[in-house]
Amino acid sequence: MYKERIYRTTLSYQQWTFHIAATENGLCYVSLPNEPLQRLYDWTNKWFKNAALVSSDDKLKNYTVQLTNYFKGESIHFSIPLELKGTSFQKTVWKVLQHIPYGETTTYSQIARKIRNEKAVRAVGTAIGANPMPIVIPCHRVIGKNGSLTGYRGGLEMKKFLLRLESDTSIRKLNY
């Protein structure tokens, strides 16, 4: 018998498909574009032992609406509860990511300094790569210290799209 339900749905936007999951406590997973559904199952099995994945567009409507509004440039903030599952180090890094302002970028070394562990640059990169809620926890805002767009699990095309979207939206918001 399953102890907990994890609700899931699929969001399609332009050429991308995202798998989204939430518990009763909040959003817990957003796939990167076009990742197989199996990744969600594997992630759920790792972090939610004895949980059932249940398809429910209704339970996830608020999350899909907010993500869609973000992609359209109609919203720059997410006002949704999150249920973070990861190691304490990962959660520390993800909290820093949540404070990177919309339309701005930072570097892996700057994040390592913020967590007061300047030598942990590679570990910071690994934690960012394990982010279970990209876009909502904006790992796409992290770039190389030379300003280069570094690896992104969703591919550099998606990272460029997100950074361009935020840059364009920031300009539009300032002109209002």
Backbone as JSON Lines, residues from 0, in Angstrom:
{"i":0,"aa":"M","n":[0.84,-1.19,0.0],"ca":[0.0,0.0,0.0],"c":[0.88,1.25,0.0]}
{"i":1,"aa":"Y","n":[0.5,2.21,-0.8],"ca":[1.28,3.44,-0.89],"c":[0.93,4.37,0.27]}
{"i":2,"aa":"K","n":[1.98,5.0,0.82],"ca":[1.79,5.92,1.94],"c":[1.46,7.33,1.46]}
{"i":3,"aa":"E","n":[1.94,7.7,0.3],"ca":[1.81,9.08,-0.16],"c":[1.5,9.1,-1.66]}
{"i":4,"aa":"R","n":[0.82,10.14,-2.07],"ca":[0.55,10.34,-3.49],"c":[1.37,11.52,-4.0]}
{"i":5,"aa":"I","n":[1.97,11.31,-5.14],"ca":[2.67,12.38,-5.85],"c":[1.84,12.6,-7.12]}
{"i":6,"aa":"Y","n":[1.36,13.81,-7.3],"ca":[0.52,14.11,-8.45],"c":[1.41,14.58,-9.59]}
{"i":7,"aa":"R","n":[1.08,14.17,-10.79],"ca":[1.89,14.54,-11.94],"c":[1.01,14.96,-13.11]}
{"i":8,"aa":"T","n":[1.61,15.76,-13.98],"ca":[0.95,16.14,-15.22],"c":[2.04,16.46,-16.23]}
{"i":9,"aa":"T","n":[1.63,16.71,-17.45],"ca":[2.54,17.1,-18.51],"c":[2.13,18.45,-19.03]}
{"i":10,"aa":"L","n":[3.11,19.33,-19.18],"ca":[2.88,20.66,-19.72],"c":[3.59,20.75,-21.05]}
{"i":11,"aa":"S","n":[2.87,21.15,-22.08],"ca":[3.48,21.39,-23.39],"c":[3.49,22.89,-23.64]}
{"i":12,"aa":"Y","n":[4.65,23.39,-24.04],"ca":[4.77,24.8,-24.4],"c":[5.71,24.87,-25.6]}
{"i":13,"aa":"Q","n":[5.22,25.47,-26.66],"ca":[5.94,25.53,-27.93],"c":[6.42,24.13,-28.29]}
{"i":14,"aa":"Q","n":[7.73,23.97,-28.51],"ca":[8.23,22.66,-28.92],"c":[8.65,21.79,-27.74]}
{"i":15,"aa":"W","n":[8.38,22.25,-26.51],"ca":[8.85,21.54,-25.33],"c":[7.73,20.86,-24.56]}
{"i":16,"aa":"T","n":[8.09,19.76,-23.92],"ca":[7.19,19.04,-23.03],"c":[7.89,18.91,-21.68]}
{"i":17,"aa":"F","n":[7.16,19.24,-20.62],"ca":[7.7,19.17,-19.26],"c":[6.83,18.25,-18.42]}
{"i":18,"aa":"H","n":[7.45,17.44,-17.58],"ca":[6.72,16.62,-16.61],"c":[6.81,17.34,-15.28]}
{"i":19,"aa":"I","n":[5.68,17.51,-14.63],"ca":[5.59,18.28,-13.39],"c":[4.97,17.39,-12.32]}
{"i":20,"aa":"A","n":[5.51,17.49,-11.1],"ca":[4.96,16.69,-10.0],"c":[4.9,17.52,-8.73]}
{"i":21,"aa":"A","n":[3.91,17.21,-7.9],"ca":[3.75,17.9,-6.62],"c":[3.15,16.95,-5.61]}
{"i":22,"aa":"T","n":[3.47,17.24,-4.36],"ca":[2.84,16.54,-3.24],"c":[1.73,17.46,-2.73]}
{"i":23,"aa":"E","n":[1.1,17.06,-1.67],"ca":[0.11,17.94,-1.03],"c":[0.79,19.19,-0.47]}
{"i":24,"aa":"N","n":[2.09,19.11,-0.23],"ca":[2.84,20.23,0.36],"c":[3.37,21.23,-0.67]}
{"i":25,"aa":"G","n":[3.48,20.81,-1.92],"ca":[3.98,21.74,-2.93],"c":[4.67,21.06,-4.09]}
{"i":26,"aa":"L","n":[5.09,21.89,-5.02],"ca":[5.8,21.42,-6.21],"c":[7.08,20.72,-5.78]}
{"i":27,"aa":"C","n":[7.36,19.57,-6.37],"ca":[8.59,18.86,-6.01],"c":[9.46,18.52,-7.21]}
{"i":28,"aa":"Y","n":[8.9,18.64,-8.43],"ca":[9.67,18.22,-9.6],"c":[9.17,18.92,-10.86]}
{"i":29,"aa":"V","n":[10.11,19.41,-11.65],"ca":[9.83,19.92,-12.99],"c":[10.93,19.36,-13.87]}
{"i":30,"aa":"S","n":[10.57,18.62,-14.88],"ca":[11.6,18.08,-15.77],"c":[12.14,19.2,-16.66]}
{"i":31,"aa":"L","n":[13.22,18.91,-17.27],"ca":[13.7,19.8,-18.32],"c":[12.98,19.39,-19.59]}
{"i":32,"aa":"P","n":[13.04,20.22,-20.61],"ca":[12.25,19.93,-21.82],"c":[12.57,18.58,-22.43]}
{"i":33,"aa":"N","n":[11.51,17.89,-22.74],"ca":[11.56,16.64,-23.49],"c":[12.32,15.51,-22.79]}
{"i":34,"aa":"E","n":[12.5,15.61,-21.48],"ca":[13.07,14.49,-20.75],"c":[12.03,13.38,-20.69]}
{"i":35,"aa":"P","n":[12.46,12.14,-20.7],"ca":[11.49,11.04,-20.63],"c":[10.79,11.0,-19.27]}
{"i":36,"aa":"L","n":[9.56,10.56,-19.28],"ca":[8.77,10.42,-18.06],"c":[9.47,9.49,-17.07]}
{"i":37,"aa":"Q","n":[10.25,8.56,-17.56],"ca":[10.96,7.63,-16.68],"c":[11.85,8.35,-15.68]}
{"i":38,"aa":"R","n":[12.39,9.51,-16.04],"ca":[13.23,10.28,-15.1],"c":[12.43,10.69,-13.87]}
{"i":39,"aa":"L","n":[11.17,11.08,-14.1],"ca":[10.31,11.43,-12.96],"c":[10.08,10.2,-12.09]}
{"i":40,"aa":"Y","n":[9.83,9.06,-12.7],"ca":[9.63,7.83,-11.92],"c":[10.88,7.49,-11.12]}
{"i":41,"aa":"D","n":[12.04,7.6,-11.75],"ca":[13.3,7.28,-11.06],"c":[13.54,8.25,-9.9]}
{"i":42,"aa":"W","n":[13.29,9.54,-10.13],"ca":[13.49,10.55,-9.09],"c":[12.52,10.29,-7.93]}
{"i":43,"aa":"T","n":[11.28,9.99,-8.25],"ca":[10.28,9.71,-7.21],"c":[10.68,8.5,-6.38]}
{"i":44,"aa":"N","n":[11.15,7.45,-7.05],"ca":[11.57,6.25,-6.31],"c":[12.75,6.53,-5.38]}
{"i":45,"aa":"K","n":[13.59,7.48,-5.75],"ca":[14.74,7.82,-4.9],"c":[14.32,8.62,-3.68]}
{"i":46,"aa":"W","n":[13.44,9.6,-3.85],"ca":[13.14,10.55,-2.78],"c":[11.82,10.31,-2.06]}
{"i":47,"aa":"F","n":[10.93,9.53,-2.64],"ca":[9.63,9.27,-2.01],"c":[9.38,7.76,-2.03]}
{"i":48,"aa":"K","n":[9.95,7.1,-1.07],"ca":[9.76,5.64,-0.97],"c":[8.27,5.36,-0.74]}
{"i":49,"aa":"N","n":[7.75,4.37,-1.4],"ca":[6.35,3.96,-1.23],"c":[5.34,5.04,-1.62]}
{"i":50,"aa":"A","n":[5.68,5.86,-2.59],"ca":[4.73,6.87,-3.06],"c":[4.17,6.43,-4.41]}
{"i":51,"aa":"A","n":[2.94,6.78,-4.65],"ca":[2.29,6.48,-5.93],"c":[2.26,7.74,-6.78]}
{"i":52,"aa":"L","n":[2.67,7.62,-8.02],"ca":[2.53,8.73,-8.96],"c":[1.14,8.65,-9.57]}
{"i":53,"aa":"V","n":[0.38,9.72,-9.39],"ca":[-1.01,9.76,-9.84],"c":[-1.17,10.92,-10.82]}
{"i":54,"aa":"S","n":[-1.67,10.63,-11.99],"ca":[-1.89,11.68,-12.99],"c":[-3.07,12.55,-12.57]}
{"i":55,"aa":"S","n":[-2.85,13.89,-12.55],"ca":[-3.92,14.8,-12.16],"c":[-3.64,16.21,-12.69]}
{"i":56,"aa":"D","n":[-4.29,16.55,-13.8],"ca":[-4.16,17.9,-14.34],"c":[-4.73,18.92,-13.36]}
{"i":57,"aa":"D","n":[-5.84,18.59,-12.71],"ca":[-6.49,19.52,-11.79],"c":[-5.6,19.9,-10.61]}
{"i":58,"aa":"K","n":[-4.98,18.9,-9.97],"ca":[-4.15,19.17,-8.79],"c":[-2.94,20.05,-9.13]}
{"i":59,"aa":"L","n":[-2.53,20.02,-10.4],"ca":[-1.32,20.75,-10.8],"c":[-1.62,21.99,-11.64]}
{"i":60,"aa":"K","n":[-2.88,22.34,-11.75],"ca":[-3.27,23.47,-12.6],"c":[-2.56,24.77,-12.23]}
{"i":61,"aa":"N","n":[-2.5,25.11,-10.95],"ca":[-1.83,26.34,-10.53],"c":[-0.37,26.35,-10.97]}
{"i":62,"aa":"Y","n":[0.29,25.2,-10.88],"ca":[1.7,25.11,-11.26],"c":[1.87,25.28,-12.78]}
{"i":63,"aa":"T","n":[1.02,24.62,-13.54],"ca":[1.14,24.72,-15.0],"c":[0.79,26.13,-15.49]}
{"i":64,"aa":"V","n":[-0.18,26.76,-14.86],"ca":[-0.55,28.13,-15.24],"c":[0.62,29.07,-14.96]}
{"i":65,"aa":"Q","n":[1.24,28.94,-13.79],"ca":[2.35,29.83,-13.47],"c":[3.55,29.6,-14.38]}
{"i":66,"aa":"L","n":[3.85,28.36,-14.7],"ca":[4.95,28.09,-15.63],"c":[4.65,28.64,-17.02]}
{"i":67,"aa":"T","n":[3.43,28.45,-17.49],"ca":[3.04,28.97,-18.8],"c":[3.13,30.49,-18.82]}
{"i":68,"aa":"N","n":[2.66,31.14,-17.78],"ca":[2.74,32.6,-17.7],"c":[4.19,33.07,-17.7]}
{"i":69,"aa":"Y","n":[5.06,32.34,-17.04],"ca":[6.49,32.66,-17.04],"c":[7.03,32.56,-18.48]}
{"i":70,"aa":"F","n":[6.74,31.44,-19.16],"ca":[7.24,31.26,-20.51],"c":[6.75,32.34,-21.47]}
{"i":71,"aa":"K","n":[5.54,32.81,-21.25],"ca":[4.97,33.87,-22.1],"c":[5.5,35.25,-21.74]}
{"i":72,"aa":"G","n":[6.28,35.35,-20.68],"ca":[6.8,36.64,-20.24],"c":[5.76,37.47,-19.5]}
{"i":73,"aa":"E","n":[4.7,36.83,-19.04],"ca":[3.62,37.53,-18.34],"c":[3.83,37.56,-16.83]}
{"i":74,"aa":"S","n":[4.77,36.77,-16.34],"ca":[5.02,36.7,-14.9],"c":[6.51,36.49,-14.68]}
{"i":75,"aa":"I","n":[7.06,37.17,-13.69],"ca":[8.48,37.01,-13.4],"c":[8.72,36.31,-12.07]}
{"i":76,"aa":"H","n":[7.68,36.0,-11.34],"ca":[7.81,35.34,-10.03],"c":[6.9,34.12,-9.97]}
{"i":77,"aa":"F","n":[7.32,33.15,-9.18],"ca":[6.48,32.0,-8.89],"c":[5.99,32.14,-7.45]}
{"i":78,"aa":"S","n":[4.7,32.0,-7.27],"ca":[4.13,32.07,-5.92],"c":[3.5,30.73,-5.59]}
{"i":79,"aa":"I","n":[4.33,29.73,-5.57],"ca":[3.86,28.37,-5.32],"c":[4.71,27.74,-4.22]}
{"i":80,"aa":"P","n":[4.1,26.9,-3.4],"ca":[4.88,26.21,-2.38],"c":[5.78,25.16,-3.02]}
{"i":81,"aa":"L","n":[6.94,24.96,-2.41],"ca":[7.89,23.96,-2.91],"c":[8.15,22.93,-1.83]}
{"i":82,"aa":"E","n":[8.35,21.71,-2.26],"ca":[8.81,20.66,-1.35],"c":[10.14,20.17,-1.9]}
{"i":83,"aa":"L","n":[11.21,20.66,-1.29],"ca":[12.56,20.32,-1.75],"c":[13.0,18.97,-1.21]}
{"i":84,"aa":"K","n":[13.5,18.14,-2.11],"ca":[14.06,16.84,-1.72],"c":[15.48,16.79,-2.28]}
{"i":85,"aa":"G","n":[16.44,16.69,-1.38],"ca":[17.84,16.62,-1.77],"c":[18.67,16.56,-0.51]}
{"i":86,"aa":"T","n":[19.99,16.56,-0.69],"ca":[20.88,16.57,0.47],"c":[20.86,17.96,1.08]}
{"i":87,"aa":"S","n":[21.38,18.09,2.29],"ca":[21.4,19.42,2.92],"c":[22.28,20.38,2.12]}
{"i":88,"aa":"F","n":[23.39,19.9,1.54],"ca":[24.23,20.76,0.71],"c":[23.46,21.22,-0.52]}
{"i":89,"aa":"Q","n":[22.8,20.3,-1.2],"ca":[22.01,20.67,-2.38],"c":[20.96,21.72,-2.03]}
{"i":90,"aa":"K","n":[20.25,21.51,-0.95],"ca":[19.21,22.46,-0.54],"c":[19.8,23.84,-0.26]}
{"i":91,"aa":"T","n":[20.99,23.88,0.32],"ca":[21.65,25.16,0.59],"c":[21.94,25.88,-0.73]}
{"i":92,"aa":"V","n":[22.46,25.15,-1.7],"ca":[22.75,25.73,-3.01],"c":[21.45,26.18,-3.69]}
{"i":93,"aa":"W","n":[20.42,25.35,-3.64],"ca":[19.15,25.69,-4.29],"c":[18.52,26.93,-3.67]}
{"i":94,"aa":"K","n":[18.69,27.11,-2.37],"ca":[18.17,28.32,-1.71],"c":[18.86,29.57,-2.26]}
{"i":95,"aa":"V","n":[20.16,29.47,-2.5],"ca":[20.89,30.6,-3.09],"c":[20.37,30.87,-4.5]}
{"i":96,"aa":"L","n":[20.13,29.83,-5.27],"ca":[19.61,30.0,-6.64],"c":[18.28,30.76,-6.62]}
{"i":97,"aa":"Q","n":[17.45,30.49,-5.63],"ca":[16.14,31.14,-5.55],"c":[16.25,32.64,-5.31]}
{"i":98,"aa":"H","n":[17.41,33.12,-4.89],"ca":[17.59,34.54,-4.63],"c":[18.3,35.28,-5.76]}
{"i":99,"aa":"I","n":[18.6,34.59,-6.86],"ca":[19.17,35.28,-8.02],"c":[18.04,36.05,-8.67]}
{"i":100,"aa":"P","n":[18.15,37.37,-8.75],"ca":[17.04,38.15,-9.31],"c":[16.74,37.8,-10.77]}
{"i":101,"aa":"Y","n":[15.47,37.89,-11.09],"ca":[14.99,37.68,-12.46],"c":[15.78,38.57,-13.41]}
{"i":102,"aa":"G","n":[16.23,38.01,-14.51],"ca":[16.95,38.78,-15.52],"c":[18.42,38.98,-15.21]}
{"i":103,"aa":"E","n":[18.91,38.43,-14.11],"ca":[20.32,38.57,-13.76],"c":[20.98,37.2,-13.73]}
{"i":104,"aa":"T","n":[22.31,37.2,-13.75],"ca":[23.06,35.95,-13.69],"c":[24.1,36.03,-12.58]}
{"i":105,"aa":"T","n":[24.61,34.87,-12.22],"ca":[25.7,34.77,-11.26],"c":[26.6,33.63,-11.71]}
{"i":106,"aa":"T","n":[27.66,33.39,-10.98],"ca":[28.6,32.33,-11.36],"c":[28.64,31.26,-10.27]}
{"i":107,"aa":"Y","n":[29.22,30.13,-10.65],"ca":[29.38,29.03,-9.69],"c":[30.25,29.48,-8.51]}
{"i":108,"aa":"S","n":[31.33,30.24,-8.81],"ca":[32.2,30.7,-7.72],"c":[31.51,31.69,-6.81]}
{"i":109,"aa":"Q","n":[30.65,32.53,-7.36],"ca":[29.91,33.46,-6.5],"c":[28.97,32.7,-5.56]}
{"i":110,"aa":"I","n":[28.37,31.64,-6.07],"ca":[27.5,30.82,-5.22],"c":[28.33,30.14,-4.13]}
{"i":111,"aa":"A","n":[29.5,29.61,-4.49],"ca":[30.37,28.98,-3.49],"c":[30.74,29.99,-2.4]}
{"i":112,"aa":"R","n":[31.0,31.24,-2.78],"ca":[31.3,32.27,-1.77],"c":[30.08,32.54,-0.89]}
{"i":113,"aa":"K","n":[28.9,32.57,-1.51],"ca":[27.68,32.85,-0.72],"c":[27.41,31.77,0.32]}
{"i":114,"aa":"I","n":[27.77,30.53,0.0],"ca":[27.56,29.45,0.98],"c":[28.78,29.31,1.9]}
{"i":115,"aa":"R","n":[29.73,30.24,1.76],"ca":[30.94,30.29,2.59],"c":[31.8,29.05,2.46]}
{"i":116,"aa":"N","n":[31.95,28.61,1.21],"ca":[32.79,27.46,0.92],"c":[33.38,27.67,-0.48]}
{"i":117,"aa":"E","n":[34.34,28.6,-0.57],"ca":[34.89,29.01,-1.86],"c":[35.53,27.87,-2.65]}
{"i":118,"aa":"K","n":[35.94,26.82,-1.98],"ca":[36.58,25.7,-2.67],"c":[35.58,24.69,-3.22]}
{"i":119,"aa":"A","n":[34.3,24.92,-2.98],"ca":[33.26,23.95,-3.36],"c":[32.64,24.25,-4.72]}
{"i":120,"aa":"V","n":[33.38,24.9,-5.61],"ca":[32.81,25.3,-6.9],"c":[32.29,24.09,-7.68]}
{"i":121,"aa":"R","n":[33.05,23.03,-7.72],"ca":[32.59,21.83,-8.45],"c":[31.39,21.18,-7.77]}
{"i":122,"aa":"A","n":[31.41,21.14,-6.46],"ca":[30.27,20.59,-5.72],"c":[29.03,21.44,-5.95]}
{"i":123,"aa":"V","n":[29.2,22.75,-6.03],"ca":[28.09,23.65,-6.34],"c":[27.53,23.29,-7.72]}
{"i":124,"aa":"G","n":[28.41,23.09,-8.7],"ca":[27.96,22.7,-10.04],"c":[27.19,21.39,-10.03]}
{"i":125,"aa":"T","n":[27.65,20.43,-9.25],"ca":[26.97,19.14,-9.15],"c":[25.58,19.32,-8.51]}
{"i":126,"aa":"A","n":[25.51,20.13,-7.46],"ca":[24.23,20.39,-6.8],"c":[23.26,21.08,-7.76]}
{"i":127,"aa":"I","n":[23.77,22.02,-8.52],"ca":[22.92,22.72,-9.49],"c":[22.41,21.73,-10.54]}
{"i":128,"aa":"G","n":[23.27,20.83,-10.98],"ca":[22.87,19.82,-11.96],"c":[21.81,18.86,-11.44]}
{"i":129,"aa":"A","n":[21.7,18.74,-10.12],"ca":[20.71,17.85,-9.51],"c":[19.41,18.57,-9.15]}
{"i":130,"aa":"N","n":[19.3,19.84,-9.49],"ca":[18.12,20.64,-9.18],"c":[16.85,19.96,-9.72]}
{"i":131,"aa":"P","n":[15.91,19.59,-8.85],"ca":[14.72,18.9,-9.31],"c":[13.63,19.83,-9.87]}
{"i":132,"aa":"M","n":[13.86,21.14,-9.77],"ca":[12.84,22.08,-10.26],"c":[13.47,23.2,-11.08]}
{"i":133,"aa":"P","n":[14.16,22.84,-12.18],"ca":[14.73,23.9,-13.0],"c":[13.62,24.85,-13.45]}
{"i":134,"aa":"I","n":[13.99,26.04,-13.74],"ca":[13.12,27.14,-14.12],"c":[12.53,27.76,-12.84]}
{"i":135,"aa":"V","n":[11.83,26.99,-12.03],"ca":[11.27,27.51,-10.79],"c":[12.41,27.84,-9.82]}
{"i":136,"aa":"I","n":[13.37,26.95,-9.69],"ca":[14.62,27.23,-8.99],"c":[15.61,27.51,-10.11]}
{"i":137,"aa":"P","n":[15.9,28.78,-10.37],"ca":[16.51,29.21,-11.64],"c":[18.0,28.9,-11.83]}
{"i":138,"aa":"C","n":[18.32,27.64,-12.04],"ca":[19.71,27.26,-12.28],"c":[20.21,27.78,-13.63]}
{"i":139,"aa":"H","n":[19.29,28.14,-14.53],"ca":[19.71,28.67,-15.83],"c":[20.39,30.03,-15.69]}
{"i":140,"aa":"R","n":[20.27,30.67,-14.53],"ca":[20.88,31.99,-14.3],"c":[22.34,31.89,-13.87]}
{"i":141,"aa":"V","n":[22.88,30.67,-13.82],"ca":[24.27,30.48,-13.43],"c":[25.11,30.28,-14.69]}
{"i":142,"aa":"I","n":[26.16,31.1,-14.79],"ca":[27.04,31.06,-15.97],"c":[28.48,30.89,-15.51]}
{"i":143,"aa":"G","n":[29.37,30.67,-16.47],"ca":[30.79,30.57,-16.15],"c":[31.35,31.91,-15.73]}
{"i":144,"aa":"K","n":[32.46,31.89,-14.97],"ca":[33.0,33.17,-14.47],"c":[33.54,34.05,-15.58]}
{"i":145,"aa":"N","n":[33.79,33.48,-16.76],"ca":[34.22,34.28,-17.9],"c":[33.01,34.78,-18.72]}
{"i":146,"aa":"G","n":[31.81,34.54,-18.19],"ca":[30.6,35.0,-18.87],"c":[30.03,34.01,-19.87]}
{"i":147,"aa":"S","n":[30.67,32.86,-20.02],"ca":[30.19,31.88,-20.99],"c":[28.98,31.12,-20.45]}
{"i":148,"aa":"L","n":[28.16,30.69,-21.4],"ca":[27.03,29.83,-21.01],"c":[27.59,28.44,-20.84]}
{"i":149,"aa":"T","n":[27.57,27.98,-19.62],"ca":[28.12,26.66,-19.33],"c":[27.02,25.62,-19.46]}
{"i":150,"aa":"G","n":[27.36,24.38,-19.25],"ca":[26.41,23.3,-19.39],"c":[25.09,23.52,-18.69]}
{"i":151,"aa":"Y","n":[24.08,22.98,-19.28],"ca":[22.73,23.05,-18.71],"c":[22.05,21.74,-19.08]}
{"i":152,"aa":"R","n":[21.53,21.05,-18.08],"ca":[20.92,19.74,-18.31],"c":[19.84,19.79,-19.38]}
{"i":153,"aa":"G","n":[19.18,20.93,-19.54],"ca":[18.13,21.07,-20.54],"c":[18.65,21.46,-21.91]}
{"i":154,"aa":"G","n":[19.96,21.6,-22.03],"ca":[20.57,21.98,-23.29],"c":[20.77,23.49,-23.37]}
{"i":155,"aa":"L","n":[21.79,23.88,-24.1],"ca":[22.11,25.31,-24.19],"c":[21.03,26.1,-24.93]}
{"i":156,"aa":"E","n":[20.3,25.45,-25.84],"ca":[19.2,26.14,-26.53],"c":[18.15,26.61,-25.51]}
{"i":157,"aa":"M","n":[17.81,25.74,-24.58],"ca":[16.82,26.09,-23.55],"c":[17.37,27.17,-22.63]}
{"i":158,"aa":"K","n":[18.63,27.06,-22.24],"ca":[19.24,28.06,-21.36],"c":[19.23,29.43,-22.04]}
{"i":159,"aa":"K","n":[19.61,29.47,-23.31],"ca":[19.59,30.73,-24.06],"c":[18.17,31.3,-24.13]}
{"i":160,"aa":"F","n":[17.19,30.42,-24.38],"ca":[15.79,30.86,-24.45],"c":[15.38,31.52,-23.13]}
{"i":161,"aa":"L","n":[15.69,30.87,-22.01],"ca":[15.28,31.38,-20.7],"c":[15.97,32.71,-20.37]}
{"i":162,"aa":"L","n":[17.27,32.79,-20.64],"ca":[17.99,34.03,-20.36],"c":[17.52,35.17,-21.26]}
{"i":163,"aa":"R","n":[17.26,34.87,-22.52],"ca":[16.74,35.88,-23.46],"c":[15.34,36.32,-23.03]}
{"i":164,"aa":"L","n":[14.51,35.36,-22.65],"ca":[13.16,35.67,-22.17],"c":[13.23,36.64,-20.99]}
{"i":165,"aa":"E","n":[14.07,36.33,-20.02],"ca":[14.17,37.17,-18.83],"c":[14.76,38.53,-19.16]}
{"i":166,"aa":"S","n":[15.7,38.57,-20.06],"ca":[16.29,39.85,-20.46],"c":[15.26,40.71,-21.18]}
{"i":167,"aa":"D","n":[14.54,40.12,-22.12],"ca":[13.51,40.85,-22.87],"c":[12.37,41.3,-21.97]}
{"i":168,"aa":"T","n":[11.94,40.43,-21.06],"ca":[10.85,40.76,-20.16],"c":[11.26,41.88,-19.21]}
{"i":169,"aa":"S","n":[12.49,41.83,-18.72],"ca":[12.97,42.88,-17.81],"c":[12.91,44.23,-18.51]}
{"i":170,"aa":"I","n":[13.3,44.26,-19.78],"ca":[13.27,45.51,-20.55],"c":[11.83,45.98,-20.71]}
{"i":171,"aa":"R","n":[10.91,45.06,-21.05],"ca":[9.5,45.43,-21.22],"c":[8.93,45.96,-19.92]}
{"i":172,"aa":"K","n":[9.24,45.32,-18.79],"ca":[8.69,45.75,-17.5],"c":[9.18,47.16,-17.15]}
{"i":173,"aa":"L","n":[10.43,47.48,-17.49],"ca":[10.96,48.8,-17.17],"c":[10.28,49.89,-18.01]}
{"i":174,"aa":"N","n":[9.79,49.53,-19.17],"ca":[9.15,50.52,-20.05],"c":[7.7,50.79,-19.71]}
{"i":175,"aa":"Y","n":[7.14,50.11,-18.75],"ca":[5.71,50.32,-18.41],"c":[5.52,51.57,-17.59]}
